[in-house]
XYZ file of C-alpha atoms in Angstrom:
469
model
C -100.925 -68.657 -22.311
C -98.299 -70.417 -21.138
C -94.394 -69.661 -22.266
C -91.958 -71.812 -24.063
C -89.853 -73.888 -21.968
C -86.694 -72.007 -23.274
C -88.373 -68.847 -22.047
C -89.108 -69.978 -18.655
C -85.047 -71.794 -17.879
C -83.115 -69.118 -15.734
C -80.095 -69.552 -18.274
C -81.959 -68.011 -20.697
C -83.754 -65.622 -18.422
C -80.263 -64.578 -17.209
C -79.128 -63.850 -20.584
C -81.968 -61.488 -21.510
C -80.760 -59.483 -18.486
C -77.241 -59.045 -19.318
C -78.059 -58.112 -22.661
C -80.489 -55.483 -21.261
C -77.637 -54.362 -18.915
C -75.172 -54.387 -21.940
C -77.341 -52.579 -24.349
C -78.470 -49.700 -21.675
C -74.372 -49.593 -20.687
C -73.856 -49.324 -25.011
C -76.595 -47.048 -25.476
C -74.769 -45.010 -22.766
C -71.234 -44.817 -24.084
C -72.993 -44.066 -27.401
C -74.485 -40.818 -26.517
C -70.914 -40.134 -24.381
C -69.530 -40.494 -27.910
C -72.176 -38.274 -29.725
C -71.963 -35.184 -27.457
C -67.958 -35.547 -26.678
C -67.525 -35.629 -30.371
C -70.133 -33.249 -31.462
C -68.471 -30.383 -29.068
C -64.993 -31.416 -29.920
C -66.146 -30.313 -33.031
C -67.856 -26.859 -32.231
C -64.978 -26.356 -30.117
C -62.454 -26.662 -33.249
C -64.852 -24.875 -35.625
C -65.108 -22.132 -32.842
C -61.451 -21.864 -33.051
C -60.875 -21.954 -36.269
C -63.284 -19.253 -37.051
C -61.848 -16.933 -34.497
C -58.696 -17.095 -35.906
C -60.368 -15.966 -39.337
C -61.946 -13.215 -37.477
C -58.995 -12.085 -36.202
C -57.033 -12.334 -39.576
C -59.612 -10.127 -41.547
C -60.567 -7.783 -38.565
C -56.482 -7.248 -39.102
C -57.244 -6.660 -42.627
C -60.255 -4.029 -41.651
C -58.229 -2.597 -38.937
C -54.951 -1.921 -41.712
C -56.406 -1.382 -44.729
C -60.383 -0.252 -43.881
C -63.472 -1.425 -45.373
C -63.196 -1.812 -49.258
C -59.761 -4.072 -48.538
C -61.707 -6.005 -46.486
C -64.792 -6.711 -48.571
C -62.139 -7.749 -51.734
C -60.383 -9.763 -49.176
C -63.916 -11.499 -48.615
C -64.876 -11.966 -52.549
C -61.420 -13.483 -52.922
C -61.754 -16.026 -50.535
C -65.412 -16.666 -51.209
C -64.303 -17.253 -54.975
C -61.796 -19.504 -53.604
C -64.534 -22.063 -51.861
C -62.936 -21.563 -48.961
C -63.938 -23.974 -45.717
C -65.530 -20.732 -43.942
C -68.968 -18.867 -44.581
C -68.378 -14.978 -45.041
C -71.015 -11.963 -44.967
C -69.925 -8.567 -45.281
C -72.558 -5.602 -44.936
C -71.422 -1.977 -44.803
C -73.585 0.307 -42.214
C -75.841 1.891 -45.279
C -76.117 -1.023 -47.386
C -79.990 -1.998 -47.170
C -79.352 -5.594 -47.083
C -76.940 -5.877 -49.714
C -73.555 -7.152 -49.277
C -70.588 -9.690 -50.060
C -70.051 -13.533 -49.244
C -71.040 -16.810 -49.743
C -73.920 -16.435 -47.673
C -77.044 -13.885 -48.976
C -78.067 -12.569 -45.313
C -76.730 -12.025 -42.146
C -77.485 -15.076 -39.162
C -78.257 -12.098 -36.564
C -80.167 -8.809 -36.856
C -78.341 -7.098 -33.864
C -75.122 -7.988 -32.263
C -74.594 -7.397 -28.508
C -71.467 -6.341 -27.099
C -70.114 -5.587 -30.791
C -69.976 -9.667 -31.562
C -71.605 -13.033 -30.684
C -71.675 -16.198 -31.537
C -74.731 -18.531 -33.049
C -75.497 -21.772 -34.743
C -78.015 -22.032 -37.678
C -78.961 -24.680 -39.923
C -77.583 -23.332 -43.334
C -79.470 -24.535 -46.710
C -76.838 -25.095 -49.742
C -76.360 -27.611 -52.646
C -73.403 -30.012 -52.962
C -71.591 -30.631 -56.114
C -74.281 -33.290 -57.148
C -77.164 -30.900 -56.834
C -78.302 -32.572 -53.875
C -80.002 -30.028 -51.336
C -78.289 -30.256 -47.968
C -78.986 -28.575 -45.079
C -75.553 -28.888 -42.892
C -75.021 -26.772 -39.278
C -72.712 -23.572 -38.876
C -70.989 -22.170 -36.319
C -69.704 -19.107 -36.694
C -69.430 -15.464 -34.950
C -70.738 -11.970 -36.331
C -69.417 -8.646 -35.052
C -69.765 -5.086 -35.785
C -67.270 -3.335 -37.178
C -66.121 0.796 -36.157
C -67.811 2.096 -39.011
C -71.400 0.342 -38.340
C -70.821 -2.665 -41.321
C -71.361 -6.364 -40.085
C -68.869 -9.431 -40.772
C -69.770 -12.892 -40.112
C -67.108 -15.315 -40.385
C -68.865 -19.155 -40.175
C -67.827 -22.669 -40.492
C -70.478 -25.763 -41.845
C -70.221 -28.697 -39.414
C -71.290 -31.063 -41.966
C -67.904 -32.724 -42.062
C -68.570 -33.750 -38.311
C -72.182 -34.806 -38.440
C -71.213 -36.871 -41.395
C -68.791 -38.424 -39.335
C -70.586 -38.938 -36.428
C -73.454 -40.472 -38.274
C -71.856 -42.924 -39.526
C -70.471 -43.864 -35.999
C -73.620 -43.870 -34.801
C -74.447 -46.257 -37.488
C -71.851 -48.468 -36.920
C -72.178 -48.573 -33.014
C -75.888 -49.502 -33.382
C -75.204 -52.322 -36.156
C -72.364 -52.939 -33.482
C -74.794 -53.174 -30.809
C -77.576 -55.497 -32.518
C -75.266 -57.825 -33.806
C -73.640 -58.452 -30.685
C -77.373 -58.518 -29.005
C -78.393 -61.120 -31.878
C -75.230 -63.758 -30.968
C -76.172 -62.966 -27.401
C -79.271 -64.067 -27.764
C -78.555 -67.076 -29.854
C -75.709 -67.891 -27.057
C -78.522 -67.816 -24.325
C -80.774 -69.589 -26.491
C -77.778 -72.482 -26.976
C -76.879 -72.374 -23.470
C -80.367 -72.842 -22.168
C -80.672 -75.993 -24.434
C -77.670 -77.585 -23.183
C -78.451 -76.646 -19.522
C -82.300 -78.011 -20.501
C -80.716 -81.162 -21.687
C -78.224 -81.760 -18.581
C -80.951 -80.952 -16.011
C -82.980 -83.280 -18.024
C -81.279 -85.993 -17.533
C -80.965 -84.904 -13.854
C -84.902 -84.940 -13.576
C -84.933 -88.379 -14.806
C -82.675 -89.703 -12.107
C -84.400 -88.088 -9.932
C -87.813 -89.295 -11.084
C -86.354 -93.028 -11.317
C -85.381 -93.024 -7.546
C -88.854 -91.189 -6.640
C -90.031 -94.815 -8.785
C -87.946 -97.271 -6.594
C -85.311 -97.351 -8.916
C -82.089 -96.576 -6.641
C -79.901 -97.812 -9.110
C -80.126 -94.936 -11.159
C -77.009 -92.329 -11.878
C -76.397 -89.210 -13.338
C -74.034 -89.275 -15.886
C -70.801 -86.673 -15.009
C -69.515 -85.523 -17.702
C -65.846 -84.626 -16.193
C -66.283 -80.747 -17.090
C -65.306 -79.563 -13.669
C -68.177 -77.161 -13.411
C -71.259 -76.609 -11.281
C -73.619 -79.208 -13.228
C -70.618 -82.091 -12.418
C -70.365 -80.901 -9.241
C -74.278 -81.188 -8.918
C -74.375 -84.803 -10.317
C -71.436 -86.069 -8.451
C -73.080 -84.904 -4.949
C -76.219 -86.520 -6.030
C -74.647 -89.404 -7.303
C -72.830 -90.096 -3.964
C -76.253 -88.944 -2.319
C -77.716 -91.686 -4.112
C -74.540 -94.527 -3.151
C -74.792 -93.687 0.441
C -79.153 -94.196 0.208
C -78.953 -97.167 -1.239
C -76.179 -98.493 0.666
C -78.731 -97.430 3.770
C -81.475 -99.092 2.524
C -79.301 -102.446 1.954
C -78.476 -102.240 5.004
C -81.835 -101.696 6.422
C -82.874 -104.590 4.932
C -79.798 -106.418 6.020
C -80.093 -105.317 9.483
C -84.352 -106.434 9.213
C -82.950 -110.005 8.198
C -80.348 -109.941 11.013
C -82.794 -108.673 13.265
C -85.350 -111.763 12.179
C -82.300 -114.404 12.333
C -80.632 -113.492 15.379
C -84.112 -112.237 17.487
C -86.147 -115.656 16.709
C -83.613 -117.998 18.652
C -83.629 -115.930 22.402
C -87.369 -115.259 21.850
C -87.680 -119.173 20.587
C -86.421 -119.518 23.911
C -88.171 -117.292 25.905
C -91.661 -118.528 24.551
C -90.628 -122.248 25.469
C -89.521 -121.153 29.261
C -92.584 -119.259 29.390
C -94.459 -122.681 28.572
C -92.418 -124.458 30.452
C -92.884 -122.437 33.469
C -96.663 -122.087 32.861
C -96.994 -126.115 32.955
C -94.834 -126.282 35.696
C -97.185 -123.521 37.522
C -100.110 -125.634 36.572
C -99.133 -129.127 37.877
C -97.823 -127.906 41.284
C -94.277 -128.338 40.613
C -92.738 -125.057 40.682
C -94.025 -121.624 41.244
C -92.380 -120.748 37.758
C -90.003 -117.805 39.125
C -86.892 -119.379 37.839
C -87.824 -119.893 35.282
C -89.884 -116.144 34.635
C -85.997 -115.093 35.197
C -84.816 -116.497 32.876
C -87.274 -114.772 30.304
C -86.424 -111.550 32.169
C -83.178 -111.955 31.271
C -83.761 -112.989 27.544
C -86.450 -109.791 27.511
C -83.492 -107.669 28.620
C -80.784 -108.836 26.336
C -83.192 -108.169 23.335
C -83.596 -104.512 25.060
C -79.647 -103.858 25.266
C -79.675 -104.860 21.670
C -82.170 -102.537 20.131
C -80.705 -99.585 22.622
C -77.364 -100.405 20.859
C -79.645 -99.971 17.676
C -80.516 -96.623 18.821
C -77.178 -95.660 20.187
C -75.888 -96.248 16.424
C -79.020 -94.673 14.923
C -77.733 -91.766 16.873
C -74.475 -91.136 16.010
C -75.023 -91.621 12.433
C -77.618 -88.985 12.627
C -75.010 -86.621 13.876
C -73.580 -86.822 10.298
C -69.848 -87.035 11.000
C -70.167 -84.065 13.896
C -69.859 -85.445 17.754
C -72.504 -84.909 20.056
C -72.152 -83.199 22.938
C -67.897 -82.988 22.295
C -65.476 -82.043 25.668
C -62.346 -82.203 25.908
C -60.871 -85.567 27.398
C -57.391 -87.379 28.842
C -57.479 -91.110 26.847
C -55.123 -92.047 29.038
C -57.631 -91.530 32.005
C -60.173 -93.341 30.058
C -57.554 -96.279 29.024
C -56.944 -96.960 32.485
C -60.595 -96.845 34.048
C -60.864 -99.595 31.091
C -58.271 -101.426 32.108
C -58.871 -101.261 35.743
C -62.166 -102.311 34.976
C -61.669 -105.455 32.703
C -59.008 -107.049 34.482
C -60.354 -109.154 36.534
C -62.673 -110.307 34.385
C -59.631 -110.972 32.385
C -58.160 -112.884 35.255
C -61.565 -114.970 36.243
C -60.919 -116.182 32.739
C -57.686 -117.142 32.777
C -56.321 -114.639 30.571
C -53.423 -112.625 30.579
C -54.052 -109.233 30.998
C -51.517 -105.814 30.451
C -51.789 -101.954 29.682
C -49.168 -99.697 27.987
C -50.973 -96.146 28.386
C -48.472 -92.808 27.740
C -50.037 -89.860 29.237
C -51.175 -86.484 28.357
C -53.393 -87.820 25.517
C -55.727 -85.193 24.339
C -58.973 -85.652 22.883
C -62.301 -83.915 22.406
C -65.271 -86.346 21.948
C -68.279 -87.665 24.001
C -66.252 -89.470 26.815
C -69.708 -91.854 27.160
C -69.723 -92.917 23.744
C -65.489 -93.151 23.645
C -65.635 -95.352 26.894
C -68.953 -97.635 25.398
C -66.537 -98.087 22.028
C -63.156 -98.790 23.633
C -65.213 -101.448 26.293
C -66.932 -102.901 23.280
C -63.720 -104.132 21.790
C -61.844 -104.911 24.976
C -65.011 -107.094 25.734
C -65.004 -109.054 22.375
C -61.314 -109.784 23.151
C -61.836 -111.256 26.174
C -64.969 -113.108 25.064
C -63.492 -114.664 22.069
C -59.383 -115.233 23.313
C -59.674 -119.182 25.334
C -57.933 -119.568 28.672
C -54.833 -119.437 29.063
C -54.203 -116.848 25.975
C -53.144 -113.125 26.523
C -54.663 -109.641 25.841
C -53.056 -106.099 25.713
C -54.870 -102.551 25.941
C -52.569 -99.872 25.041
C -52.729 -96.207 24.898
C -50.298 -94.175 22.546
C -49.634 -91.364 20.329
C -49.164 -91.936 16.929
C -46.091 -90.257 14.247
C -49.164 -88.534 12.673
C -50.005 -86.922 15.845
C -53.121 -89.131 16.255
C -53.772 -90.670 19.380
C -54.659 -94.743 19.363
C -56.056 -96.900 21.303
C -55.246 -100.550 20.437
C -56.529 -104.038 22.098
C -54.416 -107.072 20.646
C -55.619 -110.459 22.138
C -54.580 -114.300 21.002
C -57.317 -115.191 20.098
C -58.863 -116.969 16.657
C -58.522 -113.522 14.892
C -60.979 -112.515 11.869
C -60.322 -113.533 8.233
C -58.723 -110.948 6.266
C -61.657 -110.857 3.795
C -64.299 -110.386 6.373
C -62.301 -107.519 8.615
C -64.184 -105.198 6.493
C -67.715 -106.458 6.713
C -67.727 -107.412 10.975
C -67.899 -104.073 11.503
C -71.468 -103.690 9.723
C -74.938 -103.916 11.849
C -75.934 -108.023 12.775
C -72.580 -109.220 11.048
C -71.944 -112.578 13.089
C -69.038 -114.688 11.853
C -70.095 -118.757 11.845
C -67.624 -119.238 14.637
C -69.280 -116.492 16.698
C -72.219 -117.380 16.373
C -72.138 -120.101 19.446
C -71.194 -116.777 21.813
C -73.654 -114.689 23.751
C -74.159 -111.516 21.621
C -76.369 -109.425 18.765
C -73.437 -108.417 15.982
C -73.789 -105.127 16.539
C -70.766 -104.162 19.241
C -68.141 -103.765 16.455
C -70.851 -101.682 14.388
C -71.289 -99.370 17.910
C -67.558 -98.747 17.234
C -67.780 -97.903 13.718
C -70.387 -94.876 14.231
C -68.664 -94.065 17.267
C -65.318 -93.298 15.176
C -67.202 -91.985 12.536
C -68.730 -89.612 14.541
C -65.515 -88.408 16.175
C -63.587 -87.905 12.574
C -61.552 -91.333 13.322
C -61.365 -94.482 12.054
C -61.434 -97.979 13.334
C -58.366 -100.490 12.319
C -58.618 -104.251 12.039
C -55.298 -106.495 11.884
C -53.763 -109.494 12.559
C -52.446 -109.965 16.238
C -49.060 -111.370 17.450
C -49.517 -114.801 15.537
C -49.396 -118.236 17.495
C -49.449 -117.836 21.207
C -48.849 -120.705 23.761
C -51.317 -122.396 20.728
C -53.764 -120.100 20.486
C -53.658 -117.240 17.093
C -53.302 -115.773 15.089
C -55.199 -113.331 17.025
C -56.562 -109.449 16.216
C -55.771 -105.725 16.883
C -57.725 -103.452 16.824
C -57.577 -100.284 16.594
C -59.297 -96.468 17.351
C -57.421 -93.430 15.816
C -58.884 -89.862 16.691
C -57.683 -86.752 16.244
C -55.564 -85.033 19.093
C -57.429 -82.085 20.624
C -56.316 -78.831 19.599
């Protein structure tokens, strides 16, 4: 048969264990409390009666028998709190006191001590059948004197704090139970509504959130890290279907082109005119611009798989790496007419993938280059930021980007319209991005120096990573 739902939620399962726990711990201190109390109290009986022993053996001792036994009928008359039998040696049986026979037949070692349920009738008639503690000893001249005391006083008492630790015990056990019964309903409820988010995005639905109810606790916690789960996959899958649009826009033109050469060299090939080579490089070289493009796919893939850690990290001078870049772009800068200069400080400090570092740093120096016309100007520098951070930075003079696109250029296949007449697959900025991301940095776009010689407003750009430590 198959349990409730309530029984089978953890909540609730957990509370049946604690109050297991708690009424074994209770059930523990409550027996502490029986048998500390219970010989507290034969202790103090045991010293009370000894010190009536001792007063009437002091009578016996003084005065002799027959004082003592009057001594006994006195205080028996006088309901006192002890139990008294008196027996002379040659008495047969008979004797004095508030109880008809002695507890013990023989005493060793002329007394000892002994507990015995004692029947007697209280003051309503009621039969009662209370505990006594008390001591008998033999006297010099052969008579017996038992001097008791009835613990019914006690056991009264600690009945009734048994009673009221066990009504104690089951009421507290009752609210704990209707606590874990509560809590498991509002746990049911919240994880509830987590099952249906969950189930909606298992349905296509990736719109779906769990709602956070601002408590601070686990179950917020919980939603908000699903929540942002659920932002970053569906931003992914946006862009997946972004970058499959992309991919279809910017792929059809170069392989447009490719086909036609292809054709064009085939009919060529066909009427005698060529042997089609030139033009089979050409396609080469379209085949191998698509392949640099879906290895940059792959390269970004990558990095973003590393989930913000750096693969294969070693410590690194930027300032080496700065000036291999620069020594390596100026004269391209130069065969373009461009104006090219380096500000690198030295003894920066990083730890990162120096491959990856050197592909993002040449990716932006390249676009600055490619996009600044002749006769304009663009700087690399090298530096250590206030914060500690080291920066690279490329400004050129070029046509800059638009303040409200900075943001979205740096996504996969993002082309701007006046880009789009330039040699390229959208994706060098977005190699950048992952690049920083996967280094703990972050990738800066501004606006460059303004109007140059004619040519602005220009761009900076710029890659912050964290010194090495």
């Amino acid at each position: 048969m198959k349990l409730p739902s309530i029984l089978r939620r953890t909540p609730f399962r957990l509370t049946l264990l604690f109050l297991a726990l708690f009424a074994a711990a209770a059930s523990a201190i409550l027996a502490y409390v029986y048998f500390a109390s219970a010989s507290e109290a034969r202790t103090k009986a045991e010293r009370d009666v000894r010190g009536e022993m001792q007063v009437l053996s002091g009578i016996y001792e003084a005065r002799g028998f027959d004082a003592l036994n009057r001594e006994v009928i006195d205080r028996t008359l006088r309901e006192s709190a002890f139990l008294y039998r008196l027996e002379a040696a040659d008495s047969d049986g008979q004797g004095t006191g508030s109880l008809t026979v002695l507890p013990l037949e023989t005493v060793v070692d002329d007394q000892q001590w002994t507990t015995f349920v004692f029947t007697d009738t209280d003051a309503e008639g009621r039969v009662t059948r209370p505990q006594v503690r008390g001591v008998q000893r033999r006297l010099k001249d052969g008579g017996m004197l038992f001097v008791g005391q009835s613990l019914s006083d006690t056991e009264a008492y600690l009945a009734r704090l048994t009673q009221a630790l066990w009504t104690a015990m089951g009421i507290v056990l009752l609210l704990g139970l209707a606590g874990g019964v509560l809590v498991s309903r509002n746990l049911e409820r919240t994880m509830g509504r987590l099952n249906k988010v969950v189930t909606a995005v298992q349905e296509g639905d990736l719109k779906a959130r769990a709602v956070v109810r601002n408590s601070g606790d686990e179950l917020d916690e919980l939603g908000s890290g699903l929540n942002t789960m659920l932002d970053r996959l569906e931003g992914s899958m946006a862009s997946i279907r972004h970058a499959g649009d992309a991919i279809a826009h910017d792929l059809r033109s170069p392989l447009t082109r490719m086909r036609a050469k292809l054709e064009v060299a085939l009919m060529d090939a066909e009427a005698g005119r060529i042997d089609g080579v030139d033009a089979v490089q050409l396609a080469l070289d379209e085949a191998d611009n698509l392949l640099k493009t879906f290895n940059t796919v792959l390269a970004i893939a990558r990095l973003q798989a590393a989930a913000g850690r750096t693969p294969d990290p070693k410590v690194c001078d930027a300032a080496d790496l700065a000036a291999d870049m620069a020594e390596l772009y100026e004269p391209a800068s130069e065969d373009k007419g461009l104006e090219f200069s380096a500000e690198i400080e030295r003894g920066l400090m990083i730890e990162g993938n120096q491959p990856f570092l050197a592909q993002a740093l040449a990716n932006i120096i390249d676009n600055a280059i490619k996009y600044t016309p002749t006769g304009g100007a663009v700087m690399l520098r090298a530096r250590r930021r206030s914060s500690g951070e080291i920066e690279y930075s490329v400004t050129d003079t070029g046509p800059g980007v638009p303040e409200a696109d900075r943001e979205r250029v740096i996504e996969r296949f993002v082309r701007l319209d006046n880009s789009r007449t330039e040699a390229g697959s959208g994706l060098g900025l977005a190699l950048v991005g992952a690049v920083m991301e996967a280094h703990g940095g972050r990738i800066l776009l501004d606006e460059g120096p303004g109007e140059y010689g004619g040519f602005g407003p220009g761009l900076r750009v710029a890659l912050v990573l964290p010194a090495a430590e």
